[in-house]
Short mmCIF file of N, CA and C in Angstrom, two decimals:
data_model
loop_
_atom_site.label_atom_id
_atom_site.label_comp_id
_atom_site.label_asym_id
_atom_site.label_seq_id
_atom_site.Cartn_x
_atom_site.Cartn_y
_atom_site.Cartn_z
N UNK A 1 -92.15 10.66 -21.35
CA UNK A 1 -91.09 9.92 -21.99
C UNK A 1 -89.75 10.66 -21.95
N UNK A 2 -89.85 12.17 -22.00
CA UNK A 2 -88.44 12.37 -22.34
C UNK A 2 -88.22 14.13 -21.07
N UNK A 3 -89.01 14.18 -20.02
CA UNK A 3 -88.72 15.49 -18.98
C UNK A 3 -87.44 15.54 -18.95
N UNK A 4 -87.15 16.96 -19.22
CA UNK A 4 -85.77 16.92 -19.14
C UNK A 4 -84.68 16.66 -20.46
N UNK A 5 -85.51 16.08 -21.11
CA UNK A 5 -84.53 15.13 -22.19
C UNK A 5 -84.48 16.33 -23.43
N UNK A 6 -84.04 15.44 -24.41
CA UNK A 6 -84.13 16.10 -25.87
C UNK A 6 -85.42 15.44 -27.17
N UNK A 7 -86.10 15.63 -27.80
CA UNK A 7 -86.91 15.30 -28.55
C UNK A 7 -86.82 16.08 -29.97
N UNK A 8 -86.74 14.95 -31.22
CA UNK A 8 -87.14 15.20 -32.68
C UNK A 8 -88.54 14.89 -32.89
N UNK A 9 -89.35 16.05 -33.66
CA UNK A 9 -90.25 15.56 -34.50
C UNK A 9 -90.11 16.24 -35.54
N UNK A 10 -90.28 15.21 -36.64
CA UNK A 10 -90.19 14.98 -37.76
C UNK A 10 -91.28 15.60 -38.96
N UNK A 11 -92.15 16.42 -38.43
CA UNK A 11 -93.18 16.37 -39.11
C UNK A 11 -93.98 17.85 -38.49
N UNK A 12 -93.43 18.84 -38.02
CA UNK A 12 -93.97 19.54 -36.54
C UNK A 12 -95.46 19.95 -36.99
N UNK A 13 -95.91 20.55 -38.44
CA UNK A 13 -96.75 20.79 -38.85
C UNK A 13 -97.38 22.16 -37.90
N UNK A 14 -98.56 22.01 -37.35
CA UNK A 14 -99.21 23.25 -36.85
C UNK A 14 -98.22 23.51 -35.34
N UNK A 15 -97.79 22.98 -34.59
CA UNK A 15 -97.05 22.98 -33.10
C UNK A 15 -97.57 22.30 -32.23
N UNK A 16 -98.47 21.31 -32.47
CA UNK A 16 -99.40 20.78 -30.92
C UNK A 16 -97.96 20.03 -30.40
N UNK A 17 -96.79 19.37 -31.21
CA UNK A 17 -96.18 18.39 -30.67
C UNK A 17 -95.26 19.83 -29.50
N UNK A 18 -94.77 20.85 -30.23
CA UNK A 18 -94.11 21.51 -29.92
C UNK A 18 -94.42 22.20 -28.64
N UNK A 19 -96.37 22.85 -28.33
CA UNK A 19 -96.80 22.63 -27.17
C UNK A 19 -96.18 21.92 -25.94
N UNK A 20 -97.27 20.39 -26.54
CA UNK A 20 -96.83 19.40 -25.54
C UNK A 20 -95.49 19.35 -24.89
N UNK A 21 -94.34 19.35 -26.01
CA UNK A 21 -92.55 19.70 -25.08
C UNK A 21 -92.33 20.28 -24.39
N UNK A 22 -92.73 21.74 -24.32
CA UNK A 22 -92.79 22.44 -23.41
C UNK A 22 -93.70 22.38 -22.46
N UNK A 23 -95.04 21.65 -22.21
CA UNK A 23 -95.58 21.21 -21.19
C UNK A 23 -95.11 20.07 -20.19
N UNK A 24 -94.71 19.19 -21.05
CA UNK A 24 -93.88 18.20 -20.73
C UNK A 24 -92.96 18.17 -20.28
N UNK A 25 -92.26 19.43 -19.76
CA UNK A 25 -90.87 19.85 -19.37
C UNK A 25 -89.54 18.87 -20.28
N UNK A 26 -89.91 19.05 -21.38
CA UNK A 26 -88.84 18.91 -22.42
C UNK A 26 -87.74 20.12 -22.20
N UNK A 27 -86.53 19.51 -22.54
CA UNK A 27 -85.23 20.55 -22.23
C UNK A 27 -85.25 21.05 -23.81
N UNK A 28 -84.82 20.19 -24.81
CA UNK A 28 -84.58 20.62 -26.02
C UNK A 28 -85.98 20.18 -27.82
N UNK A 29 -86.56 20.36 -27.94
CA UNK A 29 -87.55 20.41 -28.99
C UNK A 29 -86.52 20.44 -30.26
N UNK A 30 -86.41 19.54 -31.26
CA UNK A 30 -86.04 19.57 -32.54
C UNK A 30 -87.08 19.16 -33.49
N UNK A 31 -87.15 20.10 -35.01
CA UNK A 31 -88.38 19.61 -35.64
C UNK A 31 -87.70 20.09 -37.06
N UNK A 32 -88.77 19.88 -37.84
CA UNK A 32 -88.54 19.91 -39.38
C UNK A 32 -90.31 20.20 -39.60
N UNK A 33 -89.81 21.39 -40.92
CA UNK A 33 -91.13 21.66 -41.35
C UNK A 33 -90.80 22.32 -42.75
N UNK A 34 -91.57 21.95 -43.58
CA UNK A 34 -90.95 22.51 -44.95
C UNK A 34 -92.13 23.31 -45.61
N UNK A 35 -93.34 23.66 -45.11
CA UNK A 35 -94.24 24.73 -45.28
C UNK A 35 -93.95 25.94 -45.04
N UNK A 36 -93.67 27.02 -45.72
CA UNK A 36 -92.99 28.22 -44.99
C UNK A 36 -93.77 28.88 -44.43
N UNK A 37 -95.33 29.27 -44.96
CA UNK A 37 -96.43 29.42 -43.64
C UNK A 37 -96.49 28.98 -42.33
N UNK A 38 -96.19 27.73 -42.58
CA UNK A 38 -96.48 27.04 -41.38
C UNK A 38 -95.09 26.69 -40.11
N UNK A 39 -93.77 27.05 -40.97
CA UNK A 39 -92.73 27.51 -40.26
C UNK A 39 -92.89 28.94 -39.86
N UNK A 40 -93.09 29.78 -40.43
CA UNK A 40 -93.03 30.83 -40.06
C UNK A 40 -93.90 31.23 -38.70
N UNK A 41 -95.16 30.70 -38.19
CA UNK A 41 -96.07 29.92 -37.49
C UNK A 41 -95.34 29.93 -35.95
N UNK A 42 -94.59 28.36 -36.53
CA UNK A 42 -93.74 27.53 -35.79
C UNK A 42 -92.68 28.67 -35.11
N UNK A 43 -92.24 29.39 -35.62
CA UNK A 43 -90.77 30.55 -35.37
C UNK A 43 -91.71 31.09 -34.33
N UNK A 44 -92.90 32.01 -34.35
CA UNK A 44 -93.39 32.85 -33.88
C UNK A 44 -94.08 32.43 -32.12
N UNK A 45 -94.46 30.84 -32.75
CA UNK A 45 -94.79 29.99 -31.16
C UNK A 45 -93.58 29.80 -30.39
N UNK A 46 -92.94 29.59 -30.94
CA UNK A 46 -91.50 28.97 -30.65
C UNK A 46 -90.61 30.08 -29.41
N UNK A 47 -91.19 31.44 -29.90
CA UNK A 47 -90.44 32.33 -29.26
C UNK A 47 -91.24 32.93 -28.05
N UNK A 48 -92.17 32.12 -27.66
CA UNK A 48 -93.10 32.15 -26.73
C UNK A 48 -93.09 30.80 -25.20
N UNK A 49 -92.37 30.14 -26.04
CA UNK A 49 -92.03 28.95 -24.70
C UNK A 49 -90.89 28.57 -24.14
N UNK A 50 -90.09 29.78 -23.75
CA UNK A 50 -89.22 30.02 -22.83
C UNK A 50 -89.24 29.28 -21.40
N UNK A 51 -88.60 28.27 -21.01
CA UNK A 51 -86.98 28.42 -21.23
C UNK A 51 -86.72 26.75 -22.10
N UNK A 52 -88.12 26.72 -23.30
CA UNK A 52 -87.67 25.43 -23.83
C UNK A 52 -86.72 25.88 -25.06
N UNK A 53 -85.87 24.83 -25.31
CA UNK A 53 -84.53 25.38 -26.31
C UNK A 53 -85.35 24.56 -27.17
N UNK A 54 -85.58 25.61 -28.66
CA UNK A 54 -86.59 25.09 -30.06
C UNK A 54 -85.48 25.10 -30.92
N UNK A 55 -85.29 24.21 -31.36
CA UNK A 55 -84.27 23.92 -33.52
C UNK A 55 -85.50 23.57 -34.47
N UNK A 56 -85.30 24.63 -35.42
CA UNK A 56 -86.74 24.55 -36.19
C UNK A 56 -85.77 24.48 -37.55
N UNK A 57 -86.18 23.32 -38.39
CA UNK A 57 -85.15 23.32 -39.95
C UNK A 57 -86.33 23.57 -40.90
N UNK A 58 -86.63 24.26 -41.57
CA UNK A 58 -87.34 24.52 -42.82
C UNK A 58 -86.59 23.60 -43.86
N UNK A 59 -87.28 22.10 -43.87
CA UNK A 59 -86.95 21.31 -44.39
C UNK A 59 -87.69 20.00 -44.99
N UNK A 60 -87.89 19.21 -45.50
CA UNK A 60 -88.13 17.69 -45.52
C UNK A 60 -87.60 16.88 -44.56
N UNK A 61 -88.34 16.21 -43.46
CA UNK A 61 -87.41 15.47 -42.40
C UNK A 61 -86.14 14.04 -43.71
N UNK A 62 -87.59 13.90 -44.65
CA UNK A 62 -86.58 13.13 -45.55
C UNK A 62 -85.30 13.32 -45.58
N UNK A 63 -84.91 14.63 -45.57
CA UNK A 63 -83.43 15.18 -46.18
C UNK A 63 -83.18 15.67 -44.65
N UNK A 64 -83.11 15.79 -43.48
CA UNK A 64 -82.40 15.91 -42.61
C UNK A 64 -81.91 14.72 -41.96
N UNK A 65 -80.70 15.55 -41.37
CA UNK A 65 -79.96 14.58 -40.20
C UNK A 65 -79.80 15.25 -39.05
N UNK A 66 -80.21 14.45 -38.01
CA UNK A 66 -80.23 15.24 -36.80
C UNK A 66 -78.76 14.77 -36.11
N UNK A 67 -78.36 15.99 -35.53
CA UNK A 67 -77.05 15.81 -35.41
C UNK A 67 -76.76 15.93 -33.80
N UNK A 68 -77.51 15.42 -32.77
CA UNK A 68 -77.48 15.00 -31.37
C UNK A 68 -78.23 14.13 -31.44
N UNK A 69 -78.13 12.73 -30.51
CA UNK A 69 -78.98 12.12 -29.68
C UNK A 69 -79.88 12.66 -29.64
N UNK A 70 -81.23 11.98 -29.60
CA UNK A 70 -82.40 12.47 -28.80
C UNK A 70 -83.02 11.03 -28.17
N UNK A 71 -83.83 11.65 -27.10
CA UNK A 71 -84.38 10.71 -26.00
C UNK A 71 -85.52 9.91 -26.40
N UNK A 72 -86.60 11.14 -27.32
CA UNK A 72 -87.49 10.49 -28.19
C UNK A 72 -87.10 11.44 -29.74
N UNK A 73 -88.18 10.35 -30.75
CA UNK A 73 -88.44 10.83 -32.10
C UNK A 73 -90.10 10.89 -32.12
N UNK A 74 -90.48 11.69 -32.12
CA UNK A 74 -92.28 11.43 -32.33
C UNK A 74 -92.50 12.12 -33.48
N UNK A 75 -94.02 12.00 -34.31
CA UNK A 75 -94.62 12.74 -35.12
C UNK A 75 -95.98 12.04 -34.94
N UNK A 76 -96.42 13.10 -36.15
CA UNK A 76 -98.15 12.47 -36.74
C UNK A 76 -97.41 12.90 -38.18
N UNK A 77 -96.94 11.76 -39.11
CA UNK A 77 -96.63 12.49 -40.28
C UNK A 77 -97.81 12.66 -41.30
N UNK A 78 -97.52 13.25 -42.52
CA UNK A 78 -98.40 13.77 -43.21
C UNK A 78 -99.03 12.29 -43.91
N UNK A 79 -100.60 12.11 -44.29
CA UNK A 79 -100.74 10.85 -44.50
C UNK A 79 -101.11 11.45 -46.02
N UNK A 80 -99.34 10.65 -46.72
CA UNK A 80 -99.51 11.18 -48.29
C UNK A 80 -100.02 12.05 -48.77
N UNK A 81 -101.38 11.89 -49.47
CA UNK A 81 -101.79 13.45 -49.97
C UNK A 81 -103.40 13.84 -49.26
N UNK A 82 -103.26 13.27 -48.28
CA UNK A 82 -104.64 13.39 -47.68
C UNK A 82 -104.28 15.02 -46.79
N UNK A 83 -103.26 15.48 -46.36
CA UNK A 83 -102.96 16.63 -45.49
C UNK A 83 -102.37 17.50 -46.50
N UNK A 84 -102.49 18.63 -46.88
CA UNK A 84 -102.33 19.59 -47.95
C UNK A 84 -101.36 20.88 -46.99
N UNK A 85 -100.31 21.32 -46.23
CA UNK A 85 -100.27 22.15 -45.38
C UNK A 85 -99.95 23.19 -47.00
N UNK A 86 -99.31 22.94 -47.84
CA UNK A 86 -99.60 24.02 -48.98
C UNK A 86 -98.90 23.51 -50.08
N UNK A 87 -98.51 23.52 -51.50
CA UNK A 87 -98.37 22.83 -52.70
C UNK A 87 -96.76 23.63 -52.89
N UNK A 88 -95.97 23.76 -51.97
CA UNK A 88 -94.77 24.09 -52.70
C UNK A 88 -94.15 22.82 -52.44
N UNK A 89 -92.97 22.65 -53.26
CA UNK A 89 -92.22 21.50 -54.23
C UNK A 89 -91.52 21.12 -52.43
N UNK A 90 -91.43 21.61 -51.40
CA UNK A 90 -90.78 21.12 -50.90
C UNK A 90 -91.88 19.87 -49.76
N UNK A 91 -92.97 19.96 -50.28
CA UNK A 91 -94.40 19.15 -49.75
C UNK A 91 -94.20 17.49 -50.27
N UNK A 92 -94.07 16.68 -49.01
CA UNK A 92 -94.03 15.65 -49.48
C UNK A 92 -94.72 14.45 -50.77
N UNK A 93 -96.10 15.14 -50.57
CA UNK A 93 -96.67 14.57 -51.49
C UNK A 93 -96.53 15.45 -52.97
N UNK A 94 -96.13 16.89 -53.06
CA UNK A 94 -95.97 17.27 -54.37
C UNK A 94 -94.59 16.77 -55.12
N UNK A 95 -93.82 16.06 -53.89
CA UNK A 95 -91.88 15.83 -54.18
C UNK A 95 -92.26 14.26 -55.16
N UNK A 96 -92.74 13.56 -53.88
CA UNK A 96 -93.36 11.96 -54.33
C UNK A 96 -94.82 11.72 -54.74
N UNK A 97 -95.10 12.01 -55.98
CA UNK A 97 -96.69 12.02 -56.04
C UNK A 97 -97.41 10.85 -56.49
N UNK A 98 -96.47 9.79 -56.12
CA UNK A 98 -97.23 8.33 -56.27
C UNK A 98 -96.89 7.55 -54.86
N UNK A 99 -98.05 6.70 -54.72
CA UNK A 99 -97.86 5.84 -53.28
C UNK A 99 -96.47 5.74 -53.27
N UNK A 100 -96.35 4.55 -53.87
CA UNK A 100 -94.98 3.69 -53.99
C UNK A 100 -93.81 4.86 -54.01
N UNK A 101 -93.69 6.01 -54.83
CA UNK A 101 -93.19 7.04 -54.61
C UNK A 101 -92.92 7.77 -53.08
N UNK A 102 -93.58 7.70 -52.52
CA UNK A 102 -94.09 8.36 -51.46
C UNK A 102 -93.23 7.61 -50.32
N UNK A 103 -94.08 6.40 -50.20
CA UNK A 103 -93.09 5.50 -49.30
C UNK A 103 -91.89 5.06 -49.50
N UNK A 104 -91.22 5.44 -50.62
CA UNK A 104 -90.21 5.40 -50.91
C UNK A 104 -88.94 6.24 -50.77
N UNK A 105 -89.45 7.00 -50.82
CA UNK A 105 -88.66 8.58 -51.01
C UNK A 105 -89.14 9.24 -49.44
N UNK A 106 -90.05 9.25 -49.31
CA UNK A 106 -90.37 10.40 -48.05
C UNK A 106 -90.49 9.36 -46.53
N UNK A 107 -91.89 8.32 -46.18
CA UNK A 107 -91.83 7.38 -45.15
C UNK A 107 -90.50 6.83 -44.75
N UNK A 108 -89.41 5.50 -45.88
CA UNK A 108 -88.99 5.12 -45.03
C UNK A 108 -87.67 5.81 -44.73
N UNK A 109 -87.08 6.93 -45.84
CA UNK A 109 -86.15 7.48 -45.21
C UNK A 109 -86.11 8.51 -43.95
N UNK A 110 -87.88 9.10 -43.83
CA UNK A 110 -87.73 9.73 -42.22
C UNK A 110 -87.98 8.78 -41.20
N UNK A 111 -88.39 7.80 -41.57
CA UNK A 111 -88.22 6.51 -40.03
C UNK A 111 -87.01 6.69 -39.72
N UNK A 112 -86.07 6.21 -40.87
CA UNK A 112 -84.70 5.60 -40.66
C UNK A 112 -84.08 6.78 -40.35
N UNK A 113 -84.16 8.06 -40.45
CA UNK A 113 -83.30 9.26 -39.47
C UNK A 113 -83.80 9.70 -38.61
N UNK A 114 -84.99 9.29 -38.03
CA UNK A 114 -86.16 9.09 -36.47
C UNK A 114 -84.75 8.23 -35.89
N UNK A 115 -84.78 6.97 -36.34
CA UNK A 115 -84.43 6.29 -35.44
C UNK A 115 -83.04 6.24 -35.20
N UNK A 116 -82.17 6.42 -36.69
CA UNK A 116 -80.68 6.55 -36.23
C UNK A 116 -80.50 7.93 -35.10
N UNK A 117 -81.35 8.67 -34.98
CA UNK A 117 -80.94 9.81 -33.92
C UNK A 117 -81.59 9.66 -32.33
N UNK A 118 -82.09 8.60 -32.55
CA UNK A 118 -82.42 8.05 -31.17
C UNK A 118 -81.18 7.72 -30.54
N UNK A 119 -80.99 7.63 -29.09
CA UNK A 119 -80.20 6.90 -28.30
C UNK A 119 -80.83 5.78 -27.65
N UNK A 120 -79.56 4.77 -27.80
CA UNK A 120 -80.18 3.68 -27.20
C UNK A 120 -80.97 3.88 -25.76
N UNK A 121 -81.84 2.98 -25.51
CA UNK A 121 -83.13 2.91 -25.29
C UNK A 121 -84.05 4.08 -25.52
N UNK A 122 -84.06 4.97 -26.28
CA UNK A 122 -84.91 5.84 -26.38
C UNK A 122 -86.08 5.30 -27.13
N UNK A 123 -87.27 5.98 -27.70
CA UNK A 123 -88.39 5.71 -27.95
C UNK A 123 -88.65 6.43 -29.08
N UNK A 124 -89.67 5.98 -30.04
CA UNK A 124 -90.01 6.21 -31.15
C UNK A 124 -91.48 6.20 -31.13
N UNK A 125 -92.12 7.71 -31.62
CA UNK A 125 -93.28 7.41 -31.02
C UNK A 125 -94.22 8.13 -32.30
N UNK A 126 -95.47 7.79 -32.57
CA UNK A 126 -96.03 7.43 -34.01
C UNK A 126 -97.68 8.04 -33.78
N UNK A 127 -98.21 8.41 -34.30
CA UNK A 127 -99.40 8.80 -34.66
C UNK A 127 -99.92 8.61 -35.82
N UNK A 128 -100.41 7.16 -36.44
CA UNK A 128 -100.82 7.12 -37.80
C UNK A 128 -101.57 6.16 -37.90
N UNK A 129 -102.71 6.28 -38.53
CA UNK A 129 -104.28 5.32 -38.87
C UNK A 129 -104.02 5.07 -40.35
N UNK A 130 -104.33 4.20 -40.73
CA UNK A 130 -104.82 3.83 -42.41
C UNK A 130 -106.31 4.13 -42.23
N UNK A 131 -106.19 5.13 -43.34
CA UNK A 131 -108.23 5.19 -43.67
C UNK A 131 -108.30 4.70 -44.90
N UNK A 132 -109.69 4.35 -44.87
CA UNK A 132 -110.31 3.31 -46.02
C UNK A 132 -110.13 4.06 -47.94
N UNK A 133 -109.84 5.11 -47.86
CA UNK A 133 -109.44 5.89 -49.12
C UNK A 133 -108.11 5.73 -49.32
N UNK A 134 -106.98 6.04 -48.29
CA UNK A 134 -105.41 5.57 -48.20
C UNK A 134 -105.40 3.92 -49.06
N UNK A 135 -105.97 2.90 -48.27
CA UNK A 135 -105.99 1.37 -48.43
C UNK A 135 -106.38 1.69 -50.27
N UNK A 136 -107.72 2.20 -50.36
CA UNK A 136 -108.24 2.54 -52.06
C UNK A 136 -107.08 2.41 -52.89
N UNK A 137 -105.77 3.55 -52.49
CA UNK A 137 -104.94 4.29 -53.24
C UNK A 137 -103.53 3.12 -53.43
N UNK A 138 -103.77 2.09 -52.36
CA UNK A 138 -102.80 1.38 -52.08
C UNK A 138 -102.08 1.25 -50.86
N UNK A 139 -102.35 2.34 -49.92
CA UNK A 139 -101.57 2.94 -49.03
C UNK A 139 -101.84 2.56 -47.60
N UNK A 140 -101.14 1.61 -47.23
CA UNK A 140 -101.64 0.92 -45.43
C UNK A 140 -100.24 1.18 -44.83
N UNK A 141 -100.81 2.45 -44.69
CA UNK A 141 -99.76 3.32 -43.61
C UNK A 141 -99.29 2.59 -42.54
N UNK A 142 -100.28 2.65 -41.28
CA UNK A 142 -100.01 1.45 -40.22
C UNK A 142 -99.22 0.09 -40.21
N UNK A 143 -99.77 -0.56 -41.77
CA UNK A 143 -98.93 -1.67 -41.96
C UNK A 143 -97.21 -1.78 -42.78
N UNK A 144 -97.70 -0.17 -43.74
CA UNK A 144 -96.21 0.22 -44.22
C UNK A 144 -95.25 0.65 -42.96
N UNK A 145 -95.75 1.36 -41.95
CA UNK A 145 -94.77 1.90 -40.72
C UNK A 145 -94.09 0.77 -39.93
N UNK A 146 -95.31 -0.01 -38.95
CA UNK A 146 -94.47 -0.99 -38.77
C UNK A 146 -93.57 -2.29 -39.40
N UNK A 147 -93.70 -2.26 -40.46
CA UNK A 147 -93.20 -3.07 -41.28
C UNK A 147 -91.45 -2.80 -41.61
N UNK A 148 -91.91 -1.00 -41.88
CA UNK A 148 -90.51 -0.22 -41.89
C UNK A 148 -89.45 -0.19 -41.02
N UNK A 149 -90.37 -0.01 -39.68
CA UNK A 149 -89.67 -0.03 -38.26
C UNK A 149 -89.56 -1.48 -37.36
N UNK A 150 -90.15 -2.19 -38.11
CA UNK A 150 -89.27 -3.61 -37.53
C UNK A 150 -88.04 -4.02 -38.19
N UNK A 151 -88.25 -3.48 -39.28
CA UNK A 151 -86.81 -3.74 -40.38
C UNK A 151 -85.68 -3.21 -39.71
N UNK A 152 -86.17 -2.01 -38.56
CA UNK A 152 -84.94 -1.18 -38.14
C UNK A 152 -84.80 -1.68 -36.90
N UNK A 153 -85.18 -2.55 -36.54
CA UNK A 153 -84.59 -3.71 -35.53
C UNK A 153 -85.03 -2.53 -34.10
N UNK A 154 -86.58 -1.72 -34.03
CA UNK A 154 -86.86 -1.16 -32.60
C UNK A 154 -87.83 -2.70 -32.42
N UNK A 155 -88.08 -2.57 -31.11
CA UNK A 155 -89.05 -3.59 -30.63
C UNK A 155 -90.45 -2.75 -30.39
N UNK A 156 -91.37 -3.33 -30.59
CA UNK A 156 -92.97 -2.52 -30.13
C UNK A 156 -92.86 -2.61 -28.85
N UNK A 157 -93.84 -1.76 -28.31
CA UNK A 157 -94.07 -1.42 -26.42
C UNK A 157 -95.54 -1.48 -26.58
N UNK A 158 -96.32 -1.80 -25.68
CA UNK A 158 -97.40 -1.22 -25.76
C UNK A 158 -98.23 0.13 -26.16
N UNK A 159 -99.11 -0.26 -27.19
CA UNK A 159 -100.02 0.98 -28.21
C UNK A 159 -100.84 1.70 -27.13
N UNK A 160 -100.57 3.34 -27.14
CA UNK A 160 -100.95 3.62 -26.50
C UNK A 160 -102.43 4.59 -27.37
N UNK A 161 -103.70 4.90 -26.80
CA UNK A 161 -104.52 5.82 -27.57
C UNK A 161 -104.84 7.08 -27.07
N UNK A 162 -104.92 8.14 -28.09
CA UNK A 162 -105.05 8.87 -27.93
C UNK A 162 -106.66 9.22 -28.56
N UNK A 163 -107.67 9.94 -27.32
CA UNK A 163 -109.15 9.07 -27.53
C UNK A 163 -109.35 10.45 -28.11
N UNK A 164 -110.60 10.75 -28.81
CA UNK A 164 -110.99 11.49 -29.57
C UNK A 164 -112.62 10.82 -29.67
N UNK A 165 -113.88 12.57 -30.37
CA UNK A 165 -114.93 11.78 -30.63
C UNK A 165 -114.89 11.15 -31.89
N UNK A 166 -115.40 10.05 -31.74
CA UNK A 166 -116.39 9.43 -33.37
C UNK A 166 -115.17 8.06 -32.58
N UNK A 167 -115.16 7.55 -34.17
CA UNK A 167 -114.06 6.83 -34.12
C UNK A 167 -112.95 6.62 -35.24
N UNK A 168 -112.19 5.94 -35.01
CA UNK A 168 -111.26 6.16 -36.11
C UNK A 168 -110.93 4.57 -36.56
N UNK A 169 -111.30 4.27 -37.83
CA UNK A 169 -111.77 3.25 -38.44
C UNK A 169 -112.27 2.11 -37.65
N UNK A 170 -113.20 2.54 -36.42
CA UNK A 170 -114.05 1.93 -35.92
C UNK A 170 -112.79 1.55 -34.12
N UNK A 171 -112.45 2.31 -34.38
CA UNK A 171 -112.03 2.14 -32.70
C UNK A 171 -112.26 3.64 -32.20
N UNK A 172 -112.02 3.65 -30.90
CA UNK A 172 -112.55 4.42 -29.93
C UNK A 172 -111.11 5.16 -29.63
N UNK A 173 -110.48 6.25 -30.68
CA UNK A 173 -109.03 6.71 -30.74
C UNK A 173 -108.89 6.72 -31.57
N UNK A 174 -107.61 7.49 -31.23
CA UNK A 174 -106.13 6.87 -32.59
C UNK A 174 -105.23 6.46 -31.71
N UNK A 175 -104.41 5.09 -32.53
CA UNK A 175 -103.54 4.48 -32.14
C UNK A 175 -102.35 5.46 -32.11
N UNK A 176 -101.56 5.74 -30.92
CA UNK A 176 -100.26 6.03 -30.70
C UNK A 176 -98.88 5.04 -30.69
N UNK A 177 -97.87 5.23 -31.52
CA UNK A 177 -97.32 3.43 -31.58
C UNK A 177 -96.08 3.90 -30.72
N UNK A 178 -95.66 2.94 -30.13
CA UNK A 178 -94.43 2.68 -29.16
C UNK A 178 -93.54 2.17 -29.86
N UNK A 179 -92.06 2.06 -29.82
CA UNK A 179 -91.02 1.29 -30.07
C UNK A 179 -89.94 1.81 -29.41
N UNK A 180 -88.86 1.07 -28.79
CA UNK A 180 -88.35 1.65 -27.93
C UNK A 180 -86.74 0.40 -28.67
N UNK A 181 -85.99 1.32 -28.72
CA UNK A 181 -84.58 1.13 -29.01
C UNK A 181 -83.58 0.21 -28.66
N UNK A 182 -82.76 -0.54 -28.85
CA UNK A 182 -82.29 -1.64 -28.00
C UNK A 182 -81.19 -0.59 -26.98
N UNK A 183 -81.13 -0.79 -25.81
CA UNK A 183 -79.92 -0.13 -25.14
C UNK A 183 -78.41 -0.37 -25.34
#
């Protein structure tokens, strides 16, 4: 999607996305991570995949603004309080500790700075399942995301999967979501 290009993720967590950029012959990697373990992590990989240019914000993507274009926005964000990377105040689910909270405060304001830092036709790209405990809590991620991101006027592309064993609420994957920007 983006060789060559520039890419935000929103969510970098352990580095697989940050990997992949630099496999991918990504020019520029931008991310947000507000675990300081797990930034600190991020700093140390980061200075290992030369000649990719890394911006690492020890932050809430909530509260950033990315301040270039990028070609894509991807993540796997944190699904509410089901992912624990550690309990300091700057952890999405310890900031918003109710659903409605949550998607309120943390989901749709990092869509909406995913996508305002897109350039037209760029792509928006998603890693997120509703599991049957999320739905329990109230929480239909899948149906809260796209719901969010049609509001922001991207169009869907074809779902792409990313296959894995078992399954994931009875499909053969996880859904990867497409949306791609008006030009």
């Amino acid at each position: 999607f983006a060789p060559g290009g520039v890419v935000y993720d929103a969510c970098a967590g352990w580095g697989g996305r940050l990997l992949g950029a630099r496999l991918g012959g990504v020019r520029k990697y931008i991310a947000c991570e507000p675990s300081s373990k797990t930034f600190a992590g991020l700093e140390e990989l980061s200075n290992l995949l030369s000649p990719l240019e890394v911006e690492l914000h020890r932050c809430g993507s909530e509260d950033f603004d990315v301040e270039e274009e990028v070609d894509v926005a991807f993540t796997s964000p944190p699904y509410f309080n089901t992912e624990w990377y550690s309990d300091e105040r700057t952890q999405s689910h310890v900031r918003f500790p109710t659903v409605e909270a949550w998607r309120n405060g943390f989901l749709q304001p990092m869509l909406a700075k995913m996508v305002t830092a897109l350039r037209p036709g760029g792509h928006l790209i998603l890693s997120v399942t509703t599991r049957r405990a999320h739905r329990r809590s109230g929480l239909d991620l899948e149906g809260d995301v796209h719901q969010i991101v049609e509001e922001l006027g991207l169009v869907q592309e074809p779902t792409l999967t990313m296959l894995k064993t078992g399954t994931d609420n009875g499909r053969k994957g996880r859904p990867i979501f497409v949306w791609k920007k008006a030009a």
